[in-house]
Coordinates of C-alpha atoms and ligand atoms in Angstrom, one line a residue:
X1 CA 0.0 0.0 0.0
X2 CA 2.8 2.6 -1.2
X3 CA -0.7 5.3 -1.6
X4 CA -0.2 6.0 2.4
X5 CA 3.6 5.6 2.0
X6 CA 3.5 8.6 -1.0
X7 CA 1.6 10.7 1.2
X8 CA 3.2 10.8 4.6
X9 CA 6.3 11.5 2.1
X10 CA 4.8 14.4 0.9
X11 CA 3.4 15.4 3.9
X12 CA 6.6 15.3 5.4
X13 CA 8.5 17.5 2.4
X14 CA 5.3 20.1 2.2
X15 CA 4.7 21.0 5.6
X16 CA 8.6 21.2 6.2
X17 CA 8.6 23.8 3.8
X18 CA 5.3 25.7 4.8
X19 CA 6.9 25.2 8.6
X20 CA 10.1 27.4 7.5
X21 CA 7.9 30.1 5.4
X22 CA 6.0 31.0 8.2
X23 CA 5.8 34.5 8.9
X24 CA 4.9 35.1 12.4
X25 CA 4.0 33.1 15.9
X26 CA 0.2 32.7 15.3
X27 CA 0.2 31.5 11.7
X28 CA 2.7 28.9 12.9
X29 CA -0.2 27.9 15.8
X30 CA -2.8 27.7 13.3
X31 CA -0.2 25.6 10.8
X32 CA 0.5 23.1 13.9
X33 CA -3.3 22.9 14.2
X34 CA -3.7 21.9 10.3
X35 CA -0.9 19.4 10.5
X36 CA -1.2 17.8 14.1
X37 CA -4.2 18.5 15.8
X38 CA -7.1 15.9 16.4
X39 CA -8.5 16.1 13.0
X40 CA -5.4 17.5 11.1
X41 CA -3.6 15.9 8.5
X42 CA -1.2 13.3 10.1
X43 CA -4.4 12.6 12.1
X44 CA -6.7 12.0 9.1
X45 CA -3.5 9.7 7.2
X46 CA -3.2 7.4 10.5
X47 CA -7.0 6.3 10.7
X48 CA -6.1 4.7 7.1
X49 CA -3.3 2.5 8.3
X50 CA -6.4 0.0 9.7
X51 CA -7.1 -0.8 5.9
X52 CA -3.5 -1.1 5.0
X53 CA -2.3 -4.8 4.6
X54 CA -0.8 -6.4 8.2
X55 CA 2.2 -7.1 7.4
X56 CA 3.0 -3.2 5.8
X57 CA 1.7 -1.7 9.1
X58 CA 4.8 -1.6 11.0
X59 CA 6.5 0.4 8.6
X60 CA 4.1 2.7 8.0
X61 CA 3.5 3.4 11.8
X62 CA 6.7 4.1 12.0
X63 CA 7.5 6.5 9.3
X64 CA 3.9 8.2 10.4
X65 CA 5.6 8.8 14.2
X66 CA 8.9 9.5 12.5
X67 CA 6.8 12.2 10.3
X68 CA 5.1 13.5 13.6
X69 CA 8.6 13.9 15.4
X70 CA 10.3 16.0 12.5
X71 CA 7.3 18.9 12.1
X72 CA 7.0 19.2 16.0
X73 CA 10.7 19.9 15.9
X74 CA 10.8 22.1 12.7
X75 CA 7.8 23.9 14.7
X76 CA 9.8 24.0 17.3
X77 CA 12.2 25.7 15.8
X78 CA 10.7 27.7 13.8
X79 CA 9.2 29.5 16.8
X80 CA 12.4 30.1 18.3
X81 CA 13.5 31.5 15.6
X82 CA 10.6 33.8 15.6
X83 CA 11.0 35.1 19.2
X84 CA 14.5 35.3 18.0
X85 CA 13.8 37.7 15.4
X86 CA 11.5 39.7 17.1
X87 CA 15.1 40.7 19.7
X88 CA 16.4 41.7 16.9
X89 CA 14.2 43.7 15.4
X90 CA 14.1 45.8 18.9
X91 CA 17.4 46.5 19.3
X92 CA 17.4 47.9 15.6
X93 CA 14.8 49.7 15.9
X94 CA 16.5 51.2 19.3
X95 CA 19.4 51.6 17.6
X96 CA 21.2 51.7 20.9
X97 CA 25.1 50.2 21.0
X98 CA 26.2 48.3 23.7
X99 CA 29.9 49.0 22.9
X100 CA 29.7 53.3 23.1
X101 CA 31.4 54.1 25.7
X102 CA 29.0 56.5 28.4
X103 CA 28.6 60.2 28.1
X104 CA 29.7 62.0 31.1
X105 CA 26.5 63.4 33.2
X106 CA 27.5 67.2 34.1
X107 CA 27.9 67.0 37.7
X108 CA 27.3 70.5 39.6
X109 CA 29.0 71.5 42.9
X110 CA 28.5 74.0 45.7
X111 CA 29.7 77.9 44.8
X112 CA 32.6 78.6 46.2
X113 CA 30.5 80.9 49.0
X114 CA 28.2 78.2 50.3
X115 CA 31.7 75.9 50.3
X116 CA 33.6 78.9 52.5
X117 CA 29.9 79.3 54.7
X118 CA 29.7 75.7 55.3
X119 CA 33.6 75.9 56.7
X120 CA 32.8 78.6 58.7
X121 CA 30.1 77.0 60.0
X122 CA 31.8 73.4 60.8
X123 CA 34.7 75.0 62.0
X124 CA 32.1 76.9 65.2
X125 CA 30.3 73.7 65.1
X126 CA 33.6 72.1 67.1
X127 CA 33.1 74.9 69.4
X128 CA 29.7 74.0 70.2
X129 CA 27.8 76.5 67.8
X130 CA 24.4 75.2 66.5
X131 CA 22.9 77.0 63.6
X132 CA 19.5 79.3 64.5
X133 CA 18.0 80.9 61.1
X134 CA 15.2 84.0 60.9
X135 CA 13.7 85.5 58.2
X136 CA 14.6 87.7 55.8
X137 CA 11.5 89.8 55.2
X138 CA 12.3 91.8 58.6
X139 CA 10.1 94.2 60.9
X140 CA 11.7 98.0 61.0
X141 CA 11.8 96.9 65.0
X142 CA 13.6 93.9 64.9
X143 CA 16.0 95.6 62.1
X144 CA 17.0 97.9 64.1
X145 CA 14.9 99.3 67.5
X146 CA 15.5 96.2 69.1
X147 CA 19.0 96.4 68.3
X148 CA 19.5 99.6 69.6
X149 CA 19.1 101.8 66.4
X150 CA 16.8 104.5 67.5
X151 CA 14.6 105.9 64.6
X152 CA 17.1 109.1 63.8
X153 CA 20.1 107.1 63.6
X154 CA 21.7 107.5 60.0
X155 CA 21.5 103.8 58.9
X156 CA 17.9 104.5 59.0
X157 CA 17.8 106.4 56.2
X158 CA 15.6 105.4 53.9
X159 CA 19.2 104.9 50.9
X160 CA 20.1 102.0 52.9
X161 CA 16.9 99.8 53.3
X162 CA 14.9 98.2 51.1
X163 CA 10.7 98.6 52.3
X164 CA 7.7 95.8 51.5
X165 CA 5.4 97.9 50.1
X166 CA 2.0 97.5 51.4
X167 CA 0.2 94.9 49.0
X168 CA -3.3 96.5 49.2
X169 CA -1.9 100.2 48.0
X170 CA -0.5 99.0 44.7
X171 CA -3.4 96.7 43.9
X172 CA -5.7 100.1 44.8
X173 CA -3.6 101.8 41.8
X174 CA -1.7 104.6 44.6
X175 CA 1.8 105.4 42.4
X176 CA 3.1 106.3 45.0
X177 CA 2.2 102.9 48.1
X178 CA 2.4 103.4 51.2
X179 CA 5.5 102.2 53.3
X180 CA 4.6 99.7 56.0
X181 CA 7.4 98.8 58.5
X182 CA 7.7 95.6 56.5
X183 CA 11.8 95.7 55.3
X184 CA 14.2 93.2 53.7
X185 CA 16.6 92.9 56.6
X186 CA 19.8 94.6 56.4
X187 CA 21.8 92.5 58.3
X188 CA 21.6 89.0 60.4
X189 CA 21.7 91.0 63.4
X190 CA 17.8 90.9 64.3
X191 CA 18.6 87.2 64.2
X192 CA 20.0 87.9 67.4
X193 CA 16.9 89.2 69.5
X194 CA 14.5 86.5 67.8
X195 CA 17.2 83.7 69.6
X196 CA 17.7 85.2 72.6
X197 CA 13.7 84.7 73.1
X198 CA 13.8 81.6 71.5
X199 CA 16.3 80.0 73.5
X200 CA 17.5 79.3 76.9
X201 CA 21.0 80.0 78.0
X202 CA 23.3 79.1 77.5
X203 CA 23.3 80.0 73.6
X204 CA 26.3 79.4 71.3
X205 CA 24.8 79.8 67.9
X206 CA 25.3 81.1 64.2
X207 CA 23.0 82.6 62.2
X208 CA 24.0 82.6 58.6
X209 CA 21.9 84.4 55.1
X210 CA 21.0 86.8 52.8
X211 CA 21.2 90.3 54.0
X212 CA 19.6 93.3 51.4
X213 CA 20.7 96.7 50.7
X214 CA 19.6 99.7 49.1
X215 CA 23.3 100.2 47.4
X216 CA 24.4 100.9 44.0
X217 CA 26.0 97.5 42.9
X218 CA 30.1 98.1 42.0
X219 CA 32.8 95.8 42.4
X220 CA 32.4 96.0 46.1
X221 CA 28.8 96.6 46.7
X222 CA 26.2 94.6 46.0
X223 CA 22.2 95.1 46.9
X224 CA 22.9 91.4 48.2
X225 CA 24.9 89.8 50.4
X226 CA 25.6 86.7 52.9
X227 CA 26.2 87.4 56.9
X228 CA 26.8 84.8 59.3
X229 CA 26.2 86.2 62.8
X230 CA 27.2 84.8 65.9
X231 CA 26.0 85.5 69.3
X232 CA 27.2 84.0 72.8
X233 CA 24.9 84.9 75.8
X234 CA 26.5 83.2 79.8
X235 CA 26.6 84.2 82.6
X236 CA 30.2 84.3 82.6
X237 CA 31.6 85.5 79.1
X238 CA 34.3 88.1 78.4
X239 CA 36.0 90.1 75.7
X240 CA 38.8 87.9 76.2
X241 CA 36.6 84.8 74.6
X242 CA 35.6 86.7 71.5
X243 CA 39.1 87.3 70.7
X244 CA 40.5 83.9 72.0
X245 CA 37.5 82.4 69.9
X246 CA 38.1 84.6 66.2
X247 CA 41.5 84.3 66.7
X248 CA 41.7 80.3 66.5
X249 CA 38.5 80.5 63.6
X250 CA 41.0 82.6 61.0
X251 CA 43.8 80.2 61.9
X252 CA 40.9 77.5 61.2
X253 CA 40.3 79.3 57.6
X254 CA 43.2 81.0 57.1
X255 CA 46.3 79.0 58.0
X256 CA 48.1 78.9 61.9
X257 CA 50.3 81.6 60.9
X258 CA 47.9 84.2 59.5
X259 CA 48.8 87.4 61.6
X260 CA 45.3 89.0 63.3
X261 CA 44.5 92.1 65.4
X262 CA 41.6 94.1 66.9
X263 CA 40.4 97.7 66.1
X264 CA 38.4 99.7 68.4
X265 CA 35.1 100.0 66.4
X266 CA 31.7 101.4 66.8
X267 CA 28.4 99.2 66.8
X268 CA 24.9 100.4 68.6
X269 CA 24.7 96.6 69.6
X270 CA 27.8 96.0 70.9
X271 CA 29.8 97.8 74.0
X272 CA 32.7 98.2 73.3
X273 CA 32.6 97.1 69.4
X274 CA 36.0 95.8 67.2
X275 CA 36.8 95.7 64.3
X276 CA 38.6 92.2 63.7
X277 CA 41.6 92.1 61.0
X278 CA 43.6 89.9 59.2
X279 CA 47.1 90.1 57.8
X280 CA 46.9 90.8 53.8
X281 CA 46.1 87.6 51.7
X282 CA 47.7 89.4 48.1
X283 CA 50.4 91.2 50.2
X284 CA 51.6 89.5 52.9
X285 CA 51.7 92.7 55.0
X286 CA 53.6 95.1 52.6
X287 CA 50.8 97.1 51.6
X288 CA 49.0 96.9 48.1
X289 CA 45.6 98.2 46.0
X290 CA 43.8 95.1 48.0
X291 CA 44.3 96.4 51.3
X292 CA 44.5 99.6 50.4
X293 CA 48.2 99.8 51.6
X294 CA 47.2 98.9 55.1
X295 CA 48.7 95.6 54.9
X296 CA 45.4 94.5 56.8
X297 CA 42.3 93.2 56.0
X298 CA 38.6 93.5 57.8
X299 CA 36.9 90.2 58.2
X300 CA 34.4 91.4 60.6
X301 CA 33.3 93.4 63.4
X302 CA 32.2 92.2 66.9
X303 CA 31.8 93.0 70.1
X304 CA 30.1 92.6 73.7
X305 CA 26.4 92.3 73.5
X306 CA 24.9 95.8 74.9
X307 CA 22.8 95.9 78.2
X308 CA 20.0 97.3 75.9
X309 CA 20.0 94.7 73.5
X310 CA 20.4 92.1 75.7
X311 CA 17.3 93.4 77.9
X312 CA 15.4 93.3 74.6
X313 CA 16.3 90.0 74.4
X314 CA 14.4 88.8 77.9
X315 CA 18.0 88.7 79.5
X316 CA 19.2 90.9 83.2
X317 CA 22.3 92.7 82.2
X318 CA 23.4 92.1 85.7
X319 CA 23.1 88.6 85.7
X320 CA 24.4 87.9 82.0
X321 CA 26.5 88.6 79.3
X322 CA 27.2 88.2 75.6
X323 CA 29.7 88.7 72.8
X324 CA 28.3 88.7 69.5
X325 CA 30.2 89.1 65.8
X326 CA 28.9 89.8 62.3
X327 CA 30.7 88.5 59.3
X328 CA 30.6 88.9 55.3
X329 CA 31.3 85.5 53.7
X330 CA 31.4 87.1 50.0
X331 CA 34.5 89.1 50.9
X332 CA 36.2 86.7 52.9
X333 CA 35.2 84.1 49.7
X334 CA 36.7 87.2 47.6
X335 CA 40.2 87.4 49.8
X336 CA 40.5 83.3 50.0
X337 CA 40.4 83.1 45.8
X338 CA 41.8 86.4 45.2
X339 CA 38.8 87.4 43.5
X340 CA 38.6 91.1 42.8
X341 CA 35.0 92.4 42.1
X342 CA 31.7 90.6 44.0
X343 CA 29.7 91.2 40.5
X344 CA 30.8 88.0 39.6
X345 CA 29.9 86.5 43.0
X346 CA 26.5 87.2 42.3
X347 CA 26.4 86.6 38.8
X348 CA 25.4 83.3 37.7
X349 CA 27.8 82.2 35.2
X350 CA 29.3 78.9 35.2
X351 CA 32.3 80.1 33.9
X352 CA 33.1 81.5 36.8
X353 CA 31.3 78.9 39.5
X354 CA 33.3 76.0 38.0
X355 CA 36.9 77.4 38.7
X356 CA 36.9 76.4 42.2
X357 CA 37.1 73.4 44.0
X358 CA 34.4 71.4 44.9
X359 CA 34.1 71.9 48.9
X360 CA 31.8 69.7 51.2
Ligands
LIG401 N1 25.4 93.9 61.8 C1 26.7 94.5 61.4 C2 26.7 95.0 60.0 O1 25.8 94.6 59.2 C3 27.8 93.5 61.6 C4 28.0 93.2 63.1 C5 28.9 93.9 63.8 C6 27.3 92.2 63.7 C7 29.2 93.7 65.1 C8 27.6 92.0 65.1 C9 28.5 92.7 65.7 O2 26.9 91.0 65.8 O3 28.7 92.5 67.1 O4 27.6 95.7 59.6

């Protein structure tokens, strides 16, 4: 009964070759269906092998299971292949190589005044300063009242403060709104009175930020600025711990052998005030345009906390004292890089940001 034989052969040549021209995963399930499945081809070829003659049977069962064995494995294949193809396809489409070698991401890094701010401030943090912030959208009385600044004192003057105008009078149309008693502070000093109520004593703290005046910008002046305040309030404090204090912070910052003195100076929060120096970082001492042939540069002023101020505060004069010191972090950030006009402090070019070193 070679009929059977002829077409298992056929079977076997045909569907190998439909097996390899299939196109995609379910026309291959549908193909297995029409070859294999319960009434598919094979299926329909193997209820014939009853009428075939006995002693032909074996042979024919066995070239049927052989025939059964090679499609499942060409279908076999041919679906890997397919899954295979569809990888491919993706990563072309993707177009991405695994062999580049990575871009570098731009990594940013702290300007160099946060950097010397954040020194400032760990170097005070070994002796026991904690930071204590307030804000910078100041009350007139805070600003200066408080601070013993009585209304007529020239730093009032209107040149070197920056008011709030009162929301409700612009709105209203008025060109010319009224001034409320709303200011941009002027210094970190009113920091001082809003810790002194805060906090019990003894207080060790520094209050850094921005600081706003109403100055024509040059290459010194700005209309902003950085302060880090300090303030010390004991029972038992003296001159002689400011100075002993300042004097090992610019060793801290400026090297062990950086020469320092002490001015006299005049504050109206401080009794008696200083002015606090250091030896010229572009000189050496000698005298040049940076120090305005002093040899010395000012760093900041300081002084002992006055009665007034610290009665403002909720503290007894009699029973307590205090040192306090107020310093400018752009100009000492200007002396440590040699950097000779605070526009480009301020300015916010990259250019200049990424000349320094990272910092912490
Ligand atoms: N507030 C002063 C200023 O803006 C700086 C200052 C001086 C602060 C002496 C102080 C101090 O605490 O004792 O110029």
């Amino acid at each position: 009964m070679s009929e059977l034989r002829d077409a298992l052969e056929s079977l076997r040549t045909d569907a190998s070759a439909r097996v390899a021209s299939v196109a995609d995963a379910n026309a291959l399930a549908e193909l297995r269906h029409e070859l294999l499945g319960r009434s598919g081809t094979l299926t329909a070829l193997l209820k014939q092998l009853g009428s075939v003659p006995a002693e032909e049977r074996p042979a024919l069962g066995q070239l049927a299971n052989r025939v059964r064995a090679e499609l499942e494995a060409a279908i076999e294949a041919r679906q890997s292949a397919l899954a295979g193809d569809d990888d491919d396809a993706w990563l072309a489409e993707e177009a991405l190589d695994m062999s580049a070698p990575g871009r570098p991401v731009p990594i940013g890094h702290l300007h160099p005044v946060m950097t010397l701010m954040r020194d400032v401030r760990e170097i005070f943090h070994a002796y026991g300063f904690e930071v204590f912030e307030g804000p910078e959208i100041e009350t007139e009385e805070y600003n200066f009242e408080l601070l013993n600044i009585p209304p007529d004192h020239p730093s009032r003057d209107l040149w070197d403060t920056l008011y709030v105008a009162e929301p409700g009078s612009v709105e209203a149309g008025n060109p010319e709104p009224a001034r409320d008693e709303t200011i941009l502070r002027t210094h970190t000093s009113p920091v001082q009175i809003r810790a002194m109520r805060a906090l019990e004593p003894p207080i060790r703290i520094l209050m850094p930020g921005r600081c706003f005046r109403h100055d024509a910008v040059d290459a010194s002046h700005g209309f902003e600025f950085f302060q880090i305040e300090g303030l010390v309030v004991d029972r038992d404090t003296s001159l002689a711990d400011l100075k002993g204090l300042l004097e090992e912070v610019a060793r801290a910052l400026y090297g062990r052998d950086v020469p320092t003195r002490f001015r006299p100076g005049y504050y109206p929060f401080t009794e008696p005030s200083v002015a606090f120096d250091i030896g010229c970082l572009v000189c050496g001492g000698e005298g040049c345009p940076a120090c305005k042939r002093t040899g010395w540069m000012t760093i900041l002023g300081a002084g002992m906390v006055h009665p007034t101020v610290l009665r403002n505060g909720g503290f007894d004069p009699d029973e307590f004292q205090g040192y306090a010191f107020g310093m400018g972090p752009d100009r000492m950030t200007m002396l440590r890089h040699g950097i000779g006009d605070i526009r480009l402090v301020f300015s916010a070019d990259l250019r200049f940001g990424t000349q320094f070193p990272a910092g912490h």
